[in-house]
Structures are given as structure tokens and as C-alpha cells.
Short mmCIF file of C-alpha atoms in Angstrom, two decimals:
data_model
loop_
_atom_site.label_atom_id
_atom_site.label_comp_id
_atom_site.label_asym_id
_atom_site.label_seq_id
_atom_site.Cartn_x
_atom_site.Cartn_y
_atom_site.Cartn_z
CA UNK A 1136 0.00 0.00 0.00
CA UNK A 1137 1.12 3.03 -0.78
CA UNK A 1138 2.12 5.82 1.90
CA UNK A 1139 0.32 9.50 1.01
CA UNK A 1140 3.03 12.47 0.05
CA UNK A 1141 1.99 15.72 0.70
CA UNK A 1142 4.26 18.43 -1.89
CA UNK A 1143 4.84 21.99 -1.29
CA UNK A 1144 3.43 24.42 -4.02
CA UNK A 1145 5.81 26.58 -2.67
CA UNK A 1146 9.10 26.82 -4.41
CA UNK A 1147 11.97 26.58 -2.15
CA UNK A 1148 13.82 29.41 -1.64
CA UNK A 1149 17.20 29.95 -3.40
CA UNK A 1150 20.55 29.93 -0.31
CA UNK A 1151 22.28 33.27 0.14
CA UNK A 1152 25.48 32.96 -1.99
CA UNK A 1153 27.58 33.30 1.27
CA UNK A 1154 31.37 33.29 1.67
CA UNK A 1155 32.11 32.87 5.51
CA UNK A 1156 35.58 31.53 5.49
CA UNK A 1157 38.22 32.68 7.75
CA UNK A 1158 40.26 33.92 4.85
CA UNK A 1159 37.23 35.64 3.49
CA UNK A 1160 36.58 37.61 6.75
CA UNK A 1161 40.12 38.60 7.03
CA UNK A 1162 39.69 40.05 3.74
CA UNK A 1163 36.59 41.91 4.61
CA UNK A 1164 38.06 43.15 7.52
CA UNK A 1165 40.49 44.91 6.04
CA UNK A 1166 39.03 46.43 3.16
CA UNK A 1167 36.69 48.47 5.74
CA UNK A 1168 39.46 49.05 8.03
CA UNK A 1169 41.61 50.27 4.68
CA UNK A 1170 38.74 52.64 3.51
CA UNK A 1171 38.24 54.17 7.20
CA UNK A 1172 41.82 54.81 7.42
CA UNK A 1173 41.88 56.24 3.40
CA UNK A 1174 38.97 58.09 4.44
CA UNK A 1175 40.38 59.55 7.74
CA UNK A 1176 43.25 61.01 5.09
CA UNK A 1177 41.36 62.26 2.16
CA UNK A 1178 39.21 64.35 5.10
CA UNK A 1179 42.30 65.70 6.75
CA UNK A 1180 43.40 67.07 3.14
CA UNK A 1181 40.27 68.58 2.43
CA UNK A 1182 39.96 70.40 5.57
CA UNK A 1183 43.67 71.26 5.15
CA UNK A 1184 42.94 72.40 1.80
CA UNK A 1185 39.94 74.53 2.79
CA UNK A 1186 42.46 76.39 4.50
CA UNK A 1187 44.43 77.49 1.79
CA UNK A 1188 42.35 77.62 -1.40
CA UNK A 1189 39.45 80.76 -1.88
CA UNK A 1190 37.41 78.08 -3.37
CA UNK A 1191 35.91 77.52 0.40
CA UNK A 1192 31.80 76.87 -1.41
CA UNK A 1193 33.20 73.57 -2.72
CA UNK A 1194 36.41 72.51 -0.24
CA UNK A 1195 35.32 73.36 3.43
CA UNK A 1196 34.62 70.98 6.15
CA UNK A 1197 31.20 69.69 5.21
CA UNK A 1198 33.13 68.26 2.08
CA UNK A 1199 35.40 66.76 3.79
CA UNK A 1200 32.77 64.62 6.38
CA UNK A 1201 30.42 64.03 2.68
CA UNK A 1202 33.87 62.39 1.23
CA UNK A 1203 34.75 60.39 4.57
CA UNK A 1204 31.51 59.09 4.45
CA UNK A 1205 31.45 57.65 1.12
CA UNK A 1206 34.44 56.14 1.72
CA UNK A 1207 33.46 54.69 4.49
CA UNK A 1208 30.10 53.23 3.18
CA UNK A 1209 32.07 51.94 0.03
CA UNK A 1210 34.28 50.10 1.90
CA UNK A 1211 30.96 48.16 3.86
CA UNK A 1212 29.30 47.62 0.38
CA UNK A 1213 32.40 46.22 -0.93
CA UNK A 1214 33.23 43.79 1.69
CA UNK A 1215 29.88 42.64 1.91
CA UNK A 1216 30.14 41.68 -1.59
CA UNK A 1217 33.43 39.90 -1.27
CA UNK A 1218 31.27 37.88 1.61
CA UNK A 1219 28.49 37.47 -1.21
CA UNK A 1220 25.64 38.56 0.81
CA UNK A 1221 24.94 41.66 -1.77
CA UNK A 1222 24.17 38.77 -4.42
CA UNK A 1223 21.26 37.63 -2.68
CA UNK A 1224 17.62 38.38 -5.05
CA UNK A 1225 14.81 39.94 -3.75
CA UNK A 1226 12.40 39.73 -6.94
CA UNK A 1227 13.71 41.70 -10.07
CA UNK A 1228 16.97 43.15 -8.05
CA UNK A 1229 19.37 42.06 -5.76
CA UNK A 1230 20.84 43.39 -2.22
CA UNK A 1231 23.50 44.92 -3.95
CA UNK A 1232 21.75 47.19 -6.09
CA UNK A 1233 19.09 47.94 -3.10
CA UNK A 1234 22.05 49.21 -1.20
CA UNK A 1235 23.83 50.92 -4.04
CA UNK A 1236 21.10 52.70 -4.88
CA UNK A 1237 20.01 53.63 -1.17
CA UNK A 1238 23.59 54.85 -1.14
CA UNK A 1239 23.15 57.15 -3.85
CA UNK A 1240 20.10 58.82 -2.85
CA UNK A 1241 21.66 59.55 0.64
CA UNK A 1242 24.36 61.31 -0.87
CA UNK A 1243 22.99 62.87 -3.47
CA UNK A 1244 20.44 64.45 -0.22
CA UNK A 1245 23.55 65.67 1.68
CA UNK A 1246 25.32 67.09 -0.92
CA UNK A 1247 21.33 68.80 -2.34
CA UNK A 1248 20.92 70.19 0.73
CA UNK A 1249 24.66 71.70 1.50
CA UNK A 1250 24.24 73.16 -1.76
CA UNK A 1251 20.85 75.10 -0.60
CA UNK A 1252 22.18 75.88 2.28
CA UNK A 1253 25.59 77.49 0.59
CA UNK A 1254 23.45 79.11 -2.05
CA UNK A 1255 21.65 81.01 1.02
CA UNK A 1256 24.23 82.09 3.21
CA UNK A 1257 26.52 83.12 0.07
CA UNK A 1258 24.24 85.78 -0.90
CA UNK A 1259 24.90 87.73 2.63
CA UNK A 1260 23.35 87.92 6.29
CA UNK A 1261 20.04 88.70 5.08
CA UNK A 1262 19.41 86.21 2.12
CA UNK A 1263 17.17 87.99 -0.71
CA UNK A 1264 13.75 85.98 -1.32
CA UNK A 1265 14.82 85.58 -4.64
CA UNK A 1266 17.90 83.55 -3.56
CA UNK A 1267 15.80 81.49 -1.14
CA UNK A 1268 13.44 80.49 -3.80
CA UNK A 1269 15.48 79.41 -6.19
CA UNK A 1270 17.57 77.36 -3.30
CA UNK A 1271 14.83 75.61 -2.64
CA UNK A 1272 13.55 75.24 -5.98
CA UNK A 1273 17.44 73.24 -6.99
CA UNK A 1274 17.02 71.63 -4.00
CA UNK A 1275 13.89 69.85 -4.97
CA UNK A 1276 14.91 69.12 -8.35
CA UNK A 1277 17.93 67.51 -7.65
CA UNK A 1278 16.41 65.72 -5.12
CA UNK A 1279 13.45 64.12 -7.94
CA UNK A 1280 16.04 63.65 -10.21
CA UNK A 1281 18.24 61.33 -7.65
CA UNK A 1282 15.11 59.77 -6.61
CA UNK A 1283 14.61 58.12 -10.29
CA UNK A 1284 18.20 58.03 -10.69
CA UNK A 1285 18.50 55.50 -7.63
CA UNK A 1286 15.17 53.62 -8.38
CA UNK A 1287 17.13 52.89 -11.95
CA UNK A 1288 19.85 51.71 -9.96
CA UNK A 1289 18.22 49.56 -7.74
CA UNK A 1290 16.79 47.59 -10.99
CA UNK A 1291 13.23 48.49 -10.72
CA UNK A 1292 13.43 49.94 -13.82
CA UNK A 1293 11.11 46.99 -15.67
CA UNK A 1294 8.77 48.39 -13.28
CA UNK A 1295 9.32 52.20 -13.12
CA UNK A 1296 6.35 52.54 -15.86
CA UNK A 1297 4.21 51.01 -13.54
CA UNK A 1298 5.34 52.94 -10.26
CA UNK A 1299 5.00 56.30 -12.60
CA UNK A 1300 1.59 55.26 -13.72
CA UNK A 1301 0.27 54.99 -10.33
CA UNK A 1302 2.44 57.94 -8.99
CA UNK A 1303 0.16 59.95 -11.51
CA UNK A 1304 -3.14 58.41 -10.52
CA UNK A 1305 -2.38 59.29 -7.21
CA UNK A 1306 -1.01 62.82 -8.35
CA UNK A 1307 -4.63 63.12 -9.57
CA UNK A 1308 -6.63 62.06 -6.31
CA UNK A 1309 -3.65 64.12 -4.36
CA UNK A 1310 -4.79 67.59 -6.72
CA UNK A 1311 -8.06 67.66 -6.10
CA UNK A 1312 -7.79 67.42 -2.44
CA UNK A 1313 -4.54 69.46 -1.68
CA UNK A 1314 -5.46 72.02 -5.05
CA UNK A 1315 -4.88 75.41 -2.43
CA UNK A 1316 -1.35 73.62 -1.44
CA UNK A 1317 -0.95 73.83 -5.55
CA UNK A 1318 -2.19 76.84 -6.23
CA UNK A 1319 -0.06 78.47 -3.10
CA UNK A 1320 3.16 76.83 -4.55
CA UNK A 1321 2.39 77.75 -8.12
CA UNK A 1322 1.66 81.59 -6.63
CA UNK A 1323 4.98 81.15 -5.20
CA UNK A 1324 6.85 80.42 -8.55
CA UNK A 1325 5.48 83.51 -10.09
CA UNK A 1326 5.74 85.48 -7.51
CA UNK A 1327 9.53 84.61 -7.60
CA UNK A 1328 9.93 85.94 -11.07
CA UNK A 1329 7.30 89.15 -10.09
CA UNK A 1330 9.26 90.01 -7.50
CA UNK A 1331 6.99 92.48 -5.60
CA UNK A 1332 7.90 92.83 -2.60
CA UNK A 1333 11.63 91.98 -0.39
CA UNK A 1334 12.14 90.51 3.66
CA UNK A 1335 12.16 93.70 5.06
CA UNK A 1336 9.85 96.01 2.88
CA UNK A 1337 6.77 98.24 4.62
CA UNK A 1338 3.32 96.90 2.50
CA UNK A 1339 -0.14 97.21 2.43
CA UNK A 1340 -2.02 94.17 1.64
CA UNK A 1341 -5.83 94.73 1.42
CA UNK A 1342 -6.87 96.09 5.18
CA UNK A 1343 -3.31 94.46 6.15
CA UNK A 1344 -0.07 96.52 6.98
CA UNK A 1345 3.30 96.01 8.41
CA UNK A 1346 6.53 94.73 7.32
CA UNK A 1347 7.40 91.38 5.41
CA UNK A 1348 9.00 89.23 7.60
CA UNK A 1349 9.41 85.87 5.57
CA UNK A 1350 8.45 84.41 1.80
CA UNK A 1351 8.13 80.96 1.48
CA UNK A 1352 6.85 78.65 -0.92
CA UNK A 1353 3.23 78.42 -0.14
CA UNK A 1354 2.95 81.49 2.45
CA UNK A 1355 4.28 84.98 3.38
CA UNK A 1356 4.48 86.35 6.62
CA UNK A 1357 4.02 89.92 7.82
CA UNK A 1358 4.78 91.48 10.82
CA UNK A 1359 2.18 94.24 11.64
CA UNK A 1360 2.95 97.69 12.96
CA UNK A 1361 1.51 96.21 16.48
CA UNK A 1362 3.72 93.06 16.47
CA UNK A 1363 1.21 90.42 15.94
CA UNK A 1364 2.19 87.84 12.85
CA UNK A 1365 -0.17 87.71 9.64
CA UNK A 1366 0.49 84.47 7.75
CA UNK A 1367 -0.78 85.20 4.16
CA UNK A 1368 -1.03 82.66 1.41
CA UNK A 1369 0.55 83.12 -1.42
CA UNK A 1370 -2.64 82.62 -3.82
CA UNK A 1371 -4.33 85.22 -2.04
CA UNK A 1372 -1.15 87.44 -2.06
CA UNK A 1373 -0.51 86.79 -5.43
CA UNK A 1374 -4.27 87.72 -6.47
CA UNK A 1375 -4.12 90.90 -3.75
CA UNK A 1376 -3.12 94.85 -4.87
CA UNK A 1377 0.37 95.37 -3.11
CA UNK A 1378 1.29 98.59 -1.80
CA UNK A 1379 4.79 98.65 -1.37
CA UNK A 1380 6.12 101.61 0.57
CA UNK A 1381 9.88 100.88 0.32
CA UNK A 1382 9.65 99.77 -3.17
CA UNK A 1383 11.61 103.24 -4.48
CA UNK A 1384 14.26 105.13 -2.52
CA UNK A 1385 12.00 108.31 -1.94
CA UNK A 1386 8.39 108.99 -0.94
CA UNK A 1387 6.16 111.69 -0.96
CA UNK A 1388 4.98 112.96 2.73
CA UNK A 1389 1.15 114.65 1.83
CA UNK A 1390 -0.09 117.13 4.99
CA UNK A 1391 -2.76 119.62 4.71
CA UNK A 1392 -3.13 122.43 7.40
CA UNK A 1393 -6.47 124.16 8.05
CA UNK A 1394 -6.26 127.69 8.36
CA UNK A 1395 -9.03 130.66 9.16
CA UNK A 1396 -10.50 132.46 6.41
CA UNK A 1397 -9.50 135.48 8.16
CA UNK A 1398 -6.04 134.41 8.32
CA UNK A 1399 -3.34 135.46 5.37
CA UNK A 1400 -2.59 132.76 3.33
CA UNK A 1401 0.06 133.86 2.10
CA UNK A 1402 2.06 134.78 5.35
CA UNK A 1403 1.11 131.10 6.11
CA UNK A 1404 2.91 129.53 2.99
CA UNK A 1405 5.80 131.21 4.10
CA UNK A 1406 6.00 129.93 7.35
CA UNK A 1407 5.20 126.48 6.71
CA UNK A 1408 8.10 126.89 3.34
CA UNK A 1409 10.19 127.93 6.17
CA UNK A 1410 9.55 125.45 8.55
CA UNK A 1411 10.26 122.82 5.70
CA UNK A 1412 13.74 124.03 5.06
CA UNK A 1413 14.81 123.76 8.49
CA UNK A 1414 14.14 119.92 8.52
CA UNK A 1415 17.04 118.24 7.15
CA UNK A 1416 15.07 115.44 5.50
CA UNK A 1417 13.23 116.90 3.80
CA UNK A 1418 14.76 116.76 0.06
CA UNK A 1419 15.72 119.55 -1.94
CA UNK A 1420 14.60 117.79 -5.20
CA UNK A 1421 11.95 117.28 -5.77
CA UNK A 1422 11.26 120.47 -4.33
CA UNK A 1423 8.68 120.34 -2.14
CA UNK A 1424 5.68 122.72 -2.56
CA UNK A 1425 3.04 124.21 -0.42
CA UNK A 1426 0.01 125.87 -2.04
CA UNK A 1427 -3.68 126.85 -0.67
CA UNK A 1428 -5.47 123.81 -2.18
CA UNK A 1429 -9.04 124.29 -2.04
CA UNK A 1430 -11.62 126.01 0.37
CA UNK A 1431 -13.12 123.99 3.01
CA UNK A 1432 -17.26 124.97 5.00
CA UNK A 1433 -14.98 126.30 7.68
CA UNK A 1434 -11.46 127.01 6.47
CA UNK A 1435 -8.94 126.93 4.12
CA UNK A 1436 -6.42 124.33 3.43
CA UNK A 1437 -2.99 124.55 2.93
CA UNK A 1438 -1.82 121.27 1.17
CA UNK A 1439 1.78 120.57 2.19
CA UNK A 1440 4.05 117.84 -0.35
CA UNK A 1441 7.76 116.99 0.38
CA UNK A 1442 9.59 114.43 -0.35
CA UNK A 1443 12.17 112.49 1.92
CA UNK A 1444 14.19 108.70 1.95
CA UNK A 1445 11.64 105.89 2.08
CA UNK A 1446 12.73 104.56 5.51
CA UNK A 1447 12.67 107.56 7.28
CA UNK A 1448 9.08 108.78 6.01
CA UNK A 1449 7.20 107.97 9.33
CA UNK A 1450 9.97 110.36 10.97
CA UNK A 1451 10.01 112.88 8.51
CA UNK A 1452 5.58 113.09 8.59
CA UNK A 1453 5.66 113.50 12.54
CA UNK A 1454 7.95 116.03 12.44
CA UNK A 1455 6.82 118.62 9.50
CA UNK A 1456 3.19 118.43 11.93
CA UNK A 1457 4.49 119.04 14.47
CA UNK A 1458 6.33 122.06 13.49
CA UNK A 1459 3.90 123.53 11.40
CA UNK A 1460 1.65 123.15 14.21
CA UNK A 1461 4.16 125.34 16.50
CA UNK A 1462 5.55 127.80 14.36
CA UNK A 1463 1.26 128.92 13.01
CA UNK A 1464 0.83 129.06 16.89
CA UNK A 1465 3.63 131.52 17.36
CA UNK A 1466 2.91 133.26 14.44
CA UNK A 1467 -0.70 133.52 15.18
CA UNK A 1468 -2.25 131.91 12.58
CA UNK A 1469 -5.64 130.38 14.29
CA UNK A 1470 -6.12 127.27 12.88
CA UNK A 1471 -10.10 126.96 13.41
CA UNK A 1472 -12.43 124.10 14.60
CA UNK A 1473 -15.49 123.25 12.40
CA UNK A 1474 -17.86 125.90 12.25
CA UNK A 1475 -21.65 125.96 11.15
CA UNK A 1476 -23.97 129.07 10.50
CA UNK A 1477 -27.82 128.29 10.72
CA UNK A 1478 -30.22 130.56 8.66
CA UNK A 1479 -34.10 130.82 9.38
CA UNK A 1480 -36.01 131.09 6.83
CA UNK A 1481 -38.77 133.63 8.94
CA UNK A 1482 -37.82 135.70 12.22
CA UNK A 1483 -37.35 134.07 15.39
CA UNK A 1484 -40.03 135.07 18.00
CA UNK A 1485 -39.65 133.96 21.44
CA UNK A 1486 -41.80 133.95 24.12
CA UNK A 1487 -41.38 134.78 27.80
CA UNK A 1488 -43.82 133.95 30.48
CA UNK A 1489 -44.48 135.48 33.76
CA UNK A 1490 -43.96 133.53 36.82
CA UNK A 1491 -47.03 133.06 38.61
CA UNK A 1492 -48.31 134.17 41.75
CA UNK A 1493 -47.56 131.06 43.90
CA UNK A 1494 -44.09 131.29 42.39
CA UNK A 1495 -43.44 134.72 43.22
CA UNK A 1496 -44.49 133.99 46.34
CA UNK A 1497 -42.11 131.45 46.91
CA UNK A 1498 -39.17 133.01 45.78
CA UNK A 1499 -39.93 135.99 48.22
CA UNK A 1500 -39.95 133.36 51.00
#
């Protein structure tokens, strides 16, 4: 009688090519211990280097550690393929090319993200938005392009078609729900190349005011004249009208004075031209002007426009006030409150009554 045998659908799985003899771990041994020690020298002539080259945004000390590093990770790749462990499959690919490629991306992120960073603090203490955007912008590009770079080099690239294929599906579903991240990114691009306002500008946005603090990507911030932070996206930015008050080097200070009609308004252009010259920032050209600009219910106004640097216009406003204000006072020029006239059309007749008896009587009491 035959005896029942069960057989595994399963196919067996293939050994691991391994190399474990003494000789063989020596070997590996070494190699690492080699590439450490090569590595420990390559860094110390780098950093030497760095000392004695101008050339500092490529050979500095964050070189030298990227450099040691790779040498170091060769050297672990390598003897694990003398041991024959990086031969082992895993589907379409092997170790080996997992870890080669992992390799790869990791590098090409340190040495992406060193370069941002340089690109920023190259361009000074207070890095323009320009510069920050299009840091960030390489930064992200080299990164994608490493990405598919290392998925080629892990041997996926039978099934890269596929993984792009669903990477856009999913880029679909991802766009309709995250479309204001989009949109705030895209506003972000252009508003790169529009270049409206600068970190450190005075702006009006809408009902908003203060001074730009930060431009990112998807948001600006703003820092408003009573230190709270406005976080504005960059769509809506983008789409807004921008007043920028530091855009040009000058700006126009606009004051008008009230004066009494009975008042000469000529003697009071005088004074207030006078008063102007004594301020030293005020600018000789464009020359300001003072003129009587139209005639008010209850006065007449003087309209008062000088021009002075952009930064110092606050300053420059406070102070032509407050000395027009003083020298009119001291020259006695009244400068009136509102003032209203009421006409009857018929005469006014008023009546007064007599105080009654009882009254009288009281009041003599």
C-alpha cells in the first residue's frame, strides 16, 4: 500500500550565496578598516585644503565629512560583496543594487541640501527671497532627479512605468484634495519671477499693513505695525493689490493744514516753506511745494508735499506736523475748529412767560 506524500506548491527558496571563510573575513576586515583609514586622510586634506584655497563653497569641512563618508560606506558595500551577501535576489533586483542605490540617494540628499544651504548664506546675512526660492527650488529638483536616478539603480526599472503610472493616478486624487497647497506653490513660482515685494519692505495688503517678515513657498508672513504675525497665502497674495512703501528710494509725505479764512494765506505759505527748510530730510529735489489747495465749510487748506528717503518717512511726517503746528501758533495763525452758521427762513419770535403768583411767592420766602 502506498504511503500519502503531501508536496509543497511553494518553491523553495534559493541559499544566500555566502562566503564565511576565515580567509574571506580577514579580507573583509580589512578592506573596511583600509577605507576608514583612506577616508580619515582624504578628510584631513580637504579640511587642510579649505584652508588654503578661496574656493571655500566647494572645499570646506562639510566636504570633507560628505567624502569620509562615502568612503566609508564603500568600503561596507564592498566587503559585503566579497562575503556574497549583496548577491542575494529579492524579486527583479538584488541586495547589492538595493544598497547601491540607497547609497546614492543619501548622498545625493547631503550634498542637495549643503548646496541650498551654501546658495543662502553666500548671498549675505540677510538672504534675498529671490535667492531662497530658487535654493529651494534646486534643492527639490535635484532631489526628484536622484530619486529616479537611484530607483534605476536599484533595478526596478522593468517596473518604473508602472510605479509612474500609479504615482500619476495618485497625483490626480492628491490635486483635487490638496489644489490650495498647488495653487499656493504655483503663486509662489510667479511670484519669484514678479518680485513684488523683499524681507524687510513696509506693504499694504488689502486692510493688512506692516513689514514682510518671511516668503516661502506656499505662504508669506508679515509682521504688523503692532507686532502680531499675519500668515498670508501666497494665492491670495498673489491675487491681492500690493502697496509697497519701500519699493523706491524716496516717498512723498502729503499734509494739509487748516487755516481761518480770516487768516493770510500767504504769510502762512511762508511759514510752513520755512519750517520745511529747516528739517534736514526733507529733500531739496523734488522740491517740495506748499500751495492753498481748495476752500473747506470752515477754512482753508494749505496742502503741504515733500519728499524724503523711504525709511525715514514715518519720521520725517511726525515732524513737519508738528512744526507747522508750532511755528502757526507763534505766528498767530488760528487754525479753526469746524464751524456751522444756521439761517431761518422767517424771524425768530420767542416767548417769555411770567412767573405766577404762587411762584413769586415762593421766591420771596
Amino acid at each position: 500500500m502506498a504511503a500519502n506524500t503531501t508536496t509543497s506548491s511553494t518553491a523553495p527558496t534559493p541559499p544566500i550565496p555566502v562566503n564565511l571563510s576565515l580567509f574571506t573575513l580577514v579580507e573583509a576586515a580589512l578592506i573596511i578598516f583600509g577605507m576608514l583609514v583612506l577616508g580619515r586622510i582624504v578628510r584631513k586634506l580637504i579640511i587642510r585644503k579649505s584652508k588654503e584655497t578661496s574656493m571655500t563653497w566647494i572645499i570646506n569641512e562639510d566636504t570633507a565629512e560628505i567624502v569620509f563618508r562615502m568612503f566609508v560606506l564603500g568600503g561596507i558595500i564592498w566587503a559585503l560583496y566579497l562575503l556574497g551577501i549583496m548577491s542575494y535576489e529579492i524579486g527583479p533586483t538584488t541586495i547589492g543594487n538595493i544598497a547601491f542605490a540607497m547609497g546614492f540617494f543619501y548622498f545625493s540628499y547631503l550634498i542637495a541640501k549643503k548646496s541650498k544651504d551654501y546658495m543662502i548664506m553666500s548671498s549675505g546675512k540677510k538672504a534675498k527671497p529671490e535667492v531662497i526660492v530658487k535654493a529651494k527650488i534646486f534643492y527639490y529638483v535635484f532631489i526628484t532627479i536622484a530619486f529616479f536616478m537611484a530607483l534605476s539603480f536599484a533595478g526596478v526599472s522593468t517596473e518604473l512605468s508602472a510605479l509612474l503610472a500609479a504615482a500619476g493616478i495618485t497625483g490626480i486624487i492628491l490635486g483635487f484634495s490638496a489644489q490650495t497647497v498647488v495653487s499656493n506653490f504655483v503663486s509662489g513660482v510667479f511670484m519669484y519671477f514678479d518680485k513684488p515685494l523683499l524681507i524687510g519692505d513696509q506693504v499694504k495688503i488689502g486692510e493688512l499693513e506692516g513689514v514682510v517678515e518671511d516668503i516661502r513657498i506656499l505662504s508669506t508672513r508679515i509682521r504688523a505695525w503692532d507686532g502680531t504675525l499675519i500668515r498670508i497665502p501666497n494665492e491670495k497674495l498673489f491675487n491681492s493689490n500690493i502697496v509697497n512703501f519701500m519699493r523706491y528710494p524716496v516717498r512723498r509725505v502729503d499734509v494739509d493744514v487748516n487755516i481761518a479764512y480770516a487768516a493770510d494765506a500767504e504769510r502762512a505759505v511762508e511759514i510752513i516753506k520755512r519750517v520745511l527748510d529747516e528739517i534736514p530730510l526733507v529733500l531739496v529735489e523734488p522740491e517740495p511745494l506748499v500751495y492753498v489747495d481748495r476752500l473747506d465749510d470752515s477754512s482753508v487748506v494749505v496742502a503741504i508735499r515733500a519728499w524724503a528717503p523711504s525709511e525715514k518717512w514715518f519720521d520725517v511726517r511726525m515732524r513737519i506736523i508738528h512744526d507747522v503746528k508750532k511755528a502757526l501758533d507763534e505766528a498767530g495763525i488760528e487754525i479753526p475748529f469746524p464751524q456751522r452758521v444756521n439761517w431761518f427762513a422767517n424771524e425768530l419770535r420767542v416767548r417769555i412767560e411770567e412767573p405766577q403768583e404762587e411762584e413769586k411767592e415762593e421766591e420771596q420766602a
